[in-house]
Amino acid sequence: MAFEGFEERDKDRFGIEKLEGSVEQIVFCNDDNGYTVCDMALDDDIVTVCGIMPMLCEGDRLCVYGKWVHSAKYGRQFSVEQYERVMPADVASMLRYLSSRAIKGIGPKTAVKIIEEFGEDSFDVIENHPEWLANIKGISTKVALAASESFKEQAGIRSAMMFFREYFGAATTVRIYKKWGSSSVDIAKKNPYRLCNEIEGIGFERADALACSLGLQNDNFDRIMSGLSYVLIKSASNNGHVCLPREKLCEAGAQLLEVSSDETDRAISELIRMGRFKYVMNGEAQMIYLSEAYDEEKYIAEKLLLLDKMCATVDVLDIDRFIEREEAKAGIEYASLQKQAISDALRYGVMVLTGGPGTGKTTVVRALIHIFDSMGYEIALAAPTGRAAKRMSEATAMEAKTIHRLLEMSYDLDGRSVFNRNEFDLLDEQIIIVDEASMIDSSLMCALLKAIKPGARMIIIGDSDQLPSVGAGNVLRDIIESGRFATVRLCEIFRQAQESLIITNAHAINRGEMPTLSAKDKDFFFLRRERDRDIAATVVDLCQNRLPRAYGDMARNGLQVICASRKGEAGTENLNVLLQQALNPRERGKSEHTFRDRIFREGDRVMQTRNNYDISWKREYDGKEGCGIFNGDIGIIEDIEVAEREMTVLFDDRRVIYDFSLLEDLEHAYAITVHKSQGSEYPMVVIPVCTAAQMLHTRNLFYTAVTRAQSMVILVGREDIIKEMVENNRRSMRYTGLCQRLGGE
């Protein structure tokens, strides 16, 4: 019999086998993701079975589909890819199930009595007529009722697993059942859209697919309201919008849901009445927010204005004296704009420092650290990513933390991230210096500001010409354009930086000028290729042959391919496949594991795609242990143990063991997008310049890519596309209200 897409022929094609037996013993179970190891009794043998099988009980009868694997540590195991529970149908199996203590209050002796009394009707009696059990000597009414409830709960678990598995998978089903218990199926059938509103990780599309299978009509009001929330959520994640004009939201919702604009408009009014949506007027346009986004933006504006107002100022004479002292200590003379930046940071509660590479932002930060330290202030340095925080630490010789770590992020019982430093437990530091602020979205800025005590100073540093944050908002640019805060834009390129063609070309690009492409024996090169296929082939050849031969370890260990797009022949998806084949091909003895559409192989270069503050690491050279791997961290896969479902990744000097359930947080990193490279720098950068979506052929994206390189940039592709990007100063417009709230409009 086929199961979940597995046919008999699949055994030969994929090595898929079927086993049927009963659970003898639960060896291990991860309650969070349902990964279970158990001993399963077959007709004439006991085998170890492992895989995602949540909420198993000893005595459960299973049909499992998977492959045999060998563990050096545990020996031969059956790795489960799909499974189903089979309720015992004969008296002997029923007795075994009841004797396993899977049902509360029923042990081996009681099980025998029940089976002797009711035979094949035992399960029906336990579920529907528990009072009959009380007629058996030794079973009280209380025990009988408890056993019935326990049996119904097990039935509810089985029902939930069978009902939800097709749509959401085992791990998500576990979360659903933990939330709603035995009522899960009934709740979902009544209103499937509660799933996307109340269960973490379930989006509207999957809830809508379930609703469609249940026969719900397009014009169901719950569907329309959930769909409109989904439009706002997607516009935030895909386009960075904090809000949308009511007309656009109506139209987008109507198109998605295949209903009329009148119906979506009525639903918007109801969502506003319920408090799930909020709005502000921008001229004649009504801007619609999710209530959480509205509250975040409002708080950002109010707190920034408060910090700027409450800060104690420093006497001008003292400022001059501080600057002179730092110049003497450093043996340099600050440029006039650098002096202005230092002065403004000492005079105002909120100061913004912006400028491109080589303009001396780090010099200003070092001076401010020394000055504030001499004044007795506690200082916190922070950045939005782990790599940006690391670079900030190296540049200032002072520890910098990610904003998430500074705020002591943890997870609540539902697995949602929370910050332990907030308005109820403020940061101790009086000076907060934040770097790479262009990457900070509205939610993160709101969380940071909530934790800053009134009277503290906030110094915001970033290059406003780089790409905006991946998340919703355009915080840095909105703050600058509001005109409400002291802002210094450094523009002078210092002599040492002028020697770098990377820096001078970056500034040329930012001015809308073509970079120098013909220089020889410098750090910026252009290889002309016309076809995307040839561009991809050249990138592979550079990484595999030419650059390692010419530059040795710097190319082998410090090279990064950065692409505008994920798609296309020279996009990250295809290049990662090609580069993996070229740089780390399949070899006998080299372990690998397929996860969804990715093949992870020992020796692969991989990137962490979200902040994980709980995962533990051990440092290679001194054995020190700690926690936390961050979005953008790049490492090498050292070891894959398929049987143990574990992968070991080395991030610089930190060794991390990933359970296979965490592999969704990893992707190959031979090639990464410009957006993923933000906040990071690499010794050598190769940039394919090829056809991509028009929205990606922009000056600020090109500028961001070039500024990721420390020692060398190699452009591979078409000069006409370089020209197109340089000339295209169009920035993706984001609907936000922060500038307006700050009084800038």
XYZ file of C-alpha atoms in Angstrom, residues 149-613:
465
model
C -9.924 11.027 29.482
C -6.386 9.738 28.934
C -7.569 7.442 26.136
C -9.456 10.314 24.472
C -6.327 12.480 24.708
C -4.302 9.787 22.939
C -7.026 9.596 20.315
C -6.884 13.392 20.004
C -3.131 13.236 19.460
C -3.557 10.600 16.766
C -6.377 12.575 15.187
C -4.334 15.781 15.183
C -1.293 14.060 13.706
C -3.324 12.501 10.911
C -5.308 15.688 10.219
C -2.492 18.249 10.223
C 0.438 16.179 8.970
C -0.406 16.637 5.290
C -0.477 20.428 5.599
C 2.074 21.365 8.247
C 4.447 18.510 9.069
C 5.147 16.828 12.378
C 7.038 19.599 14.209
C 4.347 22.217 13.464
C 1.627 19.755 14.436
C 3.312 19.411 17.821
C 3.061 23.194 18.303
C -0.619 23.146 17.320
C -1.397 20.359 19.769
C 0.518 22.055 22.575
C -1.559 25.196 21.977
C -5.027 23.695 21.683
C -4.748 20.123 22.962
C -7.410 17.599 22.026
C -9.592 20.415 20.613
C -7.020 21.167 17.877
C -8.852 19.547 15.000
C -12.250 20.991 15.992
C -10.809 24.529 16.309
C -9.037 24.300 12.963
C -12.135 22.994 11.201
C -14.295 25.751 12.667
C -11.865 28.559 11.713
C -8.657 27.456 9.948
C -7.432 31.051 9.923
C -6.831 30.934 13.664
C -3.812 28.816 12.745
C -1.987 31.693 11.039
C -3.121 34.185 13.678
C -2.174 32.148 16.749
C 0.422 29.509 15.805
C 4.033 30.585 15.191
C 5.349 29.595 11.765
C 2.014 29.015 9.983
C 1.337 31.566 7.285
C -1.895 32.510 5.611
C -1.209 30.433 2.492
C -0.982 27.146 4.367
C -4.014 27.956 6.525
C -5.888 28.919 3.349
C -4.988 25.608 1.693
C -6.508 23.782 4.670
C -9.603 26.012 4.536
C -10.000 25.294 0.817
C -9.863 21.534 1.455
C -12.581 21.997 4.093
C -14.822 23.741 1.548
C -14.746 27.298 2.938
C -15.855 29.926 0.410
C -13.681 32.778 -0.869
C -15.885 35.412 0.727
C -15.671 33.935 4.227
C -15.190 36.997 6.475
C -12.540 35.334 8.669
C -10.636 34.515 5.477
C -10.785 38.108 4.229
C -9.592 39.525 7.560
C -6.717 37.041 7.795
C -5.805 37.666 4.162
C -5.559 41.434 4.717
C -3.266 40.890 7.707
C -1.202 38.600 5.492
C -0.898 41.324 2.822
C 0.508 43.754 5.414
C 2.875 41.108 6.795
C 4.134 40.182 3.314
C 4.535 43.826 2.290
C 6.735 44.257 5.371
C 8.879 41.160 4.808
C 9.157 41.438 0.997
C 9.188 45.206 0.455
C 10.014 46.744 3.834
C 6.698 48.614 4.168
C 5.581 49.487 7.697
C 2.115 50.466 6.434
C 0.104 50.680 3.208
C -2.348 53.228 1.797
C -5.877 51.950 2.346
C -6.580 51.857 -1.399
C -3.499 49.738 -2.115
C -4.331 47.366 0.730
C -7.890 47.002 -0.580
C -6.687 46.267 -4.096
C -3.929 43.856 -3.043
C -6.301 42.012 -0.712
C -9.017 41.755 -3.358
C -6.536 40.357 -5.891
C -5.084 37.817 -3.456
C -8.433 36.641 -2.123
C -10.395 36.898 -5.392
C -13.102 39.034 -3.793
C -14.334 42.576 -4.425
C -12.620 45.722 -3.128
C -15.859 46.585 -1.316
C -15.536 43.381 0.712
C -11.900 44.054 1.628
C -12.751 47.657 2.520
C -15.500 46.499 4.913
C -13.051 44.042 6.470
C -10.459 46.817 6.989
C -13.069 48.879 8.852
C -13.877 45.895 11.052
C -10.198 45.193 11.752
C -9.735 48.847 12.769
C -12.780 48.555 15.067
C -11.315 45.377 16.608
C -7.966 47.119 17.204
C -5.995 44.730 14.973
C -5.376 47.526 12.441
C -4.595 51.195 13.138
C -4.259 54.161 10.827
C -2.783 57.641 10.460
C -3.655 60.309 7.931
C -0.894 61.355 5.534
C -2.499 64.216 3.661
C -5.652 62.715 2.213
C -4.302 59.174 2.318
C -5.238 56.839 5.138
C -2.184 54.723 6.002
C -3.099 51.331 7.450
C -0.834 49.582 9.974
C -0.889 46.331 11.846
C -1.410 47.512 15.407
C 2.021 46.213 16.505
C 3.804 48.106 13.694
C 1.867 51.291 14.510
C 2.822 51.099 18.187
C 6.488 50.430 17.360
C 6.814 53.393 15.013
C 5.017 55.707 17.459
C 7.322 54.619 20.270
C 10.492 55.143 18.177
C 9.530 58.726 17.418
C 8.523 59.578 20.979
C 11.583 58.003 22.599
C 14.110 59.596 20.211
C 12.635 63.034 20.846
C 12.670 62.372 24.589
C 16.336 61.266 24.604
C 17.357 64.325 22.620
C 15.482 66.613 24.978
C 16.596 65.143 28.325
C 20.331 64.838 27.756
C 22.666 67.036 29.803
C 24.897 69.198 27.599
C 28.663 69.612 27.874
C 30.287 73.082 27.998
C 31.760 74.199 24.658
C 35.138 74.959 26.253
C 35.246 71.453 27.676
C 34.431 70.044 24.255
C 37.346 71.883 22.666
C 39.635 70.689 25.440
C 38.530 67.060 24.964
C 39.154 67.246 21.208
C 42.620 68.784 21.628
C 43.579 66.118 24.144
C 42.494 63.267 21.843
C 44.379 64.802 18.909
C 47.516 64.973 21.011
C 47.163 61.371 22.196
C 46.519 60.031 18.699
C 49.100 62.266 17.030
C 46.627 63.443 14.382
C 44.516 66.456 13.579
C 40.838 65.739 13.097
C 39.104 67.104 10.009
C 36.550 69.848 10.643
C 33.576 67.519 10.136
C 35.084 64.950 12.502
C 35.397 67.689 15.143
C 31.802 68.645 14.453
C 30.696 65.044 14.967
C 32.534 64.783 18.288
C 31.092 68.108 19.418
C 27.517 67.181 18.466
C 27.784 63.820 20.235
C 28.749 65.692 23.440
C 26.061 68.361 23.076
C 22.982 66.384 22.052
C 21.104 63.339 23.282
C 20.780 61.856 19.787
C 23.446 62.269 17.101
C 23.718 60.641 13.673
C 27.080 60.032 11.991
C 26.966 58.917 8.363
C 29.413 58.615 5.494
C 31.014 56.172 3.096
C 34.138 53.998 3.505
C 37.451 55.700 4.272
C 35.846 58.894 5.616
C 36.940 58.434 9.218
C 33.809 57.275 11.053
C 35.826 54.806 13.143
C 38.297 57.538 14.131
C 35.390 59.583 15.514
C 34.022 56.602 17.433
C 37.396 55.877 19.039
C 37.678 59.506 20.145
C 34.170 59.462 21.626
C 34.878 56.261 23.537
C 37.992 57.818 25.116
C 36.185 61.068 25.956
C 33.074 59.486 27.466
C 35.210 57.011 29.393
C 37.264 59.865 30.862
C 33.985 61.506 31.960
C 33.053 58.359 33.894
C 30.240 57.216 31.621
C 29.453 53.556 30.987
C 29.445 52.828 27.252
C 27.692 50.138 25.218
C 28.746 49.380 21.640
C 26.245 47.498 19.509
C 25.518 46.434 15.929
C 22.640 44.542 14.304
C 24.667 41.460 13.255
C 27.343 39.307 14.796
C 29.892 40.037 12.071
C 29.262 43.792 12.297
C 29.692 43.642 16.084
C 32.929 41.716 15.649
C 34.296 44.322 13.207
C 33.292 47.084 15.602
C 35.154 45.343 18.437
C 38.297 44.975 16.328
C 38.180 48.624 15.194
C 37.654 50.111 18.659
C 39.515 47.616 20.896
C 36.348 47.474 23.008
C 33.741 44.741 23.200
C 30.737 45.302 20.952
C 27.619 43.156 21.148
C 24.794 42.422 18.792
C 21.735 44.440 19.693
C 19.966 41.177 20.488
C 22.673 40.123 22.940
C 22.827 43.605 24.468
C 19.091 43.319 25.119
C 19.519 39.751 26.453
C 17.203 38.072 24.026
C 15.588 34.789 25.043
C 12.515 32.762 24.068
C 9.129 32.489 25.749
C 7.154 29.266 26.246
C 5.705 29.561 22.735
C 9.166 29.851 21.192
C 8.844 33.583 20.415
C 11.840 35.856 20.951
C 11.640 38.283 23.869
C 14.076 40.863 25.218
C 14.848 40.757 28.923
C 16.222 44.306 28.805
C 13.244 46.540 28.173
C 11.266 49.422 29.688
C 10.998 47.425 32.921
C 14.691 46.512 33.126
C 16.710 49.321 31.526
C 20.306 49.150 30.317
C 22.858 50.497 32.788
C 24.970 52.313 30.195
C 24.589 56.065 29.713
C 26.175 56.060 26.225
C 24.788 53.803 23.480
C 26.790 53.747 20.236
C 25.140 51.769 17.431
C 26.963 50.932 14.186
C 25.602 49.738 10.802
C 22.320 51.471 11.610
C 21.087 51.193 8.007
C 20.435 47.515 8.788
C 18.199 48.193 11.801
C 14.492 47.734 11.132
C 11.598 49.290 13.028
C 11.022 46.369 15.399
C 14.649 46.156 16.488
C 15.008 49.927 16.890
C 11.871 49.993 19.032
C 13.206 47.192 21.252
C 16.550 48.973 21.668
C 14.981 52.314 22.529
C 12.702 50.705 25.122
C 15.796 49.571 27.013
C 17.657 52.925 26.978
C 17.225 54.963 30.125
C 16.005 58.589 29.864
C 18.964 60.967 30.013
C 21.274 58.564 28.153
C 22.953 59.528 24.872
C 22.457 57.618 21.636
C 24.966 57.873 18.803
C 23.705 56.330 15.560
C 26.326 55.414 12.941
C 25.728 54.108 9.452
C 26.061 54.631 5.744
C 22.681 55.910 4.597
C 23.623 55.229 0.962
C 23.718 51.485 1.545
C 20.729 49.200 1.241
C 18.040 49.646 3.878
C 17.179 46.989 6.428
C 15.859 43.610 5.331
C 12.997 44.024 7.798
C 10.286 46.678 7.680
C 11.156 50.351 7.931
C 13.810 52.770 6.735
C 14.854 53.936 10.157
C 18.247 55.539 9.530
C 17.126 57.459 6.447
C 13.865 58.571 8.121
C 15.784 59.873 11.151
C 18.193 61.816 8.926
C 15.497 63.214 6.632
C 13.353 64.355 9.557
C 15.960 67.045 10.279
C 15.202 66.824 14.003
C 18.562 65.510 15.151
C 22.189 66.562 14.841
C 23.542 64.811 11.748
C 27.091 64.874 10.389
C 27.868 63.410 6.975
C 31.586 62.710 6.524
C 32.610 63.048 2.899
C 36.405 63.571 2.838
C 38.365 60.473 1.791
C 41.569 60.336 3.823
C 44.941 59.933 2.158
C 45.479 56.313 3.120
C 42.034 55.400 1.832
C 42.678 57.265 -1.420
C 45.300 54.658 -2.282
C 42.559 52.029 -2.492
C 40.743 51.833 -5.813
C 37.966 49.992 -3.967
C 37.238 53.076 -1.871
C 37.668 55.651 -4.629
C 35.482 53.589 -6.976
C 32.865 53.136 -4.264
C 32.610 56.895 -3.837
C 32.500 57.371 -7.614
C 29.598 54.911 -7.817
C 27.835 56.751 -5.021
C 28.208 60.032 -6.933
C 26.720 58.436 -10.055
C 30.054 58.149 -11.858
C 31.451 55.092 -13.611
C 34.134 53.304 -11.607
C 37.616 52.885 -13.064
C 37.547 49.500 -14.793
C 40.843 49.507 -16.692
C 43.399 49.815 -13.889
C 46.228 47.264 -13.770
C 47.977 45.853 -10.698
C 45.427 47.444 -8.361
C 42.705 46.085 -6.102
C 39.742 46.562 -8.449
C 39.375 44.483 -11.639
C 36.789 44.008 -14.369
C 36.491 40.869 -16.509
C 34.171 41.443 -19.458
C 31.713 38.617 -20.182
C 28.463 38.963 -22.123
C 26.388 35.851 -21.487
C 25.150 34.861 -18.005
C 26.387 31.328 -18.613
C 29.894 32.611 -19.341
C 29.750 34.897 -16.295
C 28.908 31.923 -14.082
C 31.662 29.798 -15.649
C 34.238 32.559 -15.120
C 33.207 33.009 -11.479
C 33.675 29.279 -10.919
C 37.069 29.325 -12.679
C 38.219 32.300 -10.578
C 37.240 30.568 -7.343
C 38.518 27.133 -8.310
C 41.715 27.919 -10.213
C 42.907 31.433 -11.005
C 42.653 33.209 -7.670
C 43.986 30.322 -5.498
C 46.995 30.006 -7.838
C 47.706 33.736 -7.660
C 46.838 34.539 -4.025
C 46.989 31.250 -2.141
C 45.273 31.106 1.253
C 43.729 34.567 0.955
C 41.692 33.316 -2.008
C 40.983 29.897 -0.547
C 39.821 31.216 2.832
C 38.878 34.864 2.318
C 37.010 34.886 -1.000
C 33.301 35.649 -1.177
C 31.015 35.703 -4.226
C 28.299 38.364 -3.836
C 25.318 38.457 -6.209
C 22.480 40.864 -6.801
C 19.942 38.073 -7.163
C 19.218 34.535 -6.017
C 17.784 33.597 -9.420
C 19.352 33.154 -12.851
C 22.433 31.361 -14.171
C 24.706 33.724 -12.244
C 22.478 34.028 -9.156
C 23.301 32.547 -5.769
C 21.147 29.439 -6.118
C 22.819 28.204 -9.307
C 26.300 29.416 -8.373
C 26.141 27.605 -5.033
C 25.415 24.365 -6.882
C 28.230 24.964 -9.400
C 30.729 26.100 -6.774
C 29.934 23.169 -4.509
C 30.571 20.798 -7.429
C 33.849 22.563 -8.253
C 35.236 23.226 -4.787
C 33.752 20.386 -2.755
C 32.641 17.518 -5.017
C 31.126 14.257 -3.834
C 33.834 11.821 -2.753
C 33.949 8.348 -1.236
C 34.182 8.678 2.529
C 32.832 12.260 2.546
C 29.511 12.233 4.386
C 26.535 14.252 3.169
C 22.875 14.813 4.053
C 19.987 16.005 1.917
C 17.701 18.544 3.579
C 14.800 19.655 1.408
C 16.444 20.819 -1.831
C 19.943 21.198 -0.382
C 22.770 18.686 -0.197
C 24.988 19.459 2.778
C 28.440 17.880 2.474
C 31.464 17.773 4.729
C 33.705 20.655 3.684
C 30.826 22.883 2.515
C 30.816 26.617 3.198
C 27.529 27.516 4.931
C 25.828 30.563 6.434
C 23.577 30.912 9.460
C 20.423 32.714 8.295
C 18.932 33.823 11.622
C 20.160 34.730 15.074
C 20.171 31.719 17.398
C 21.186 32.729 20.902
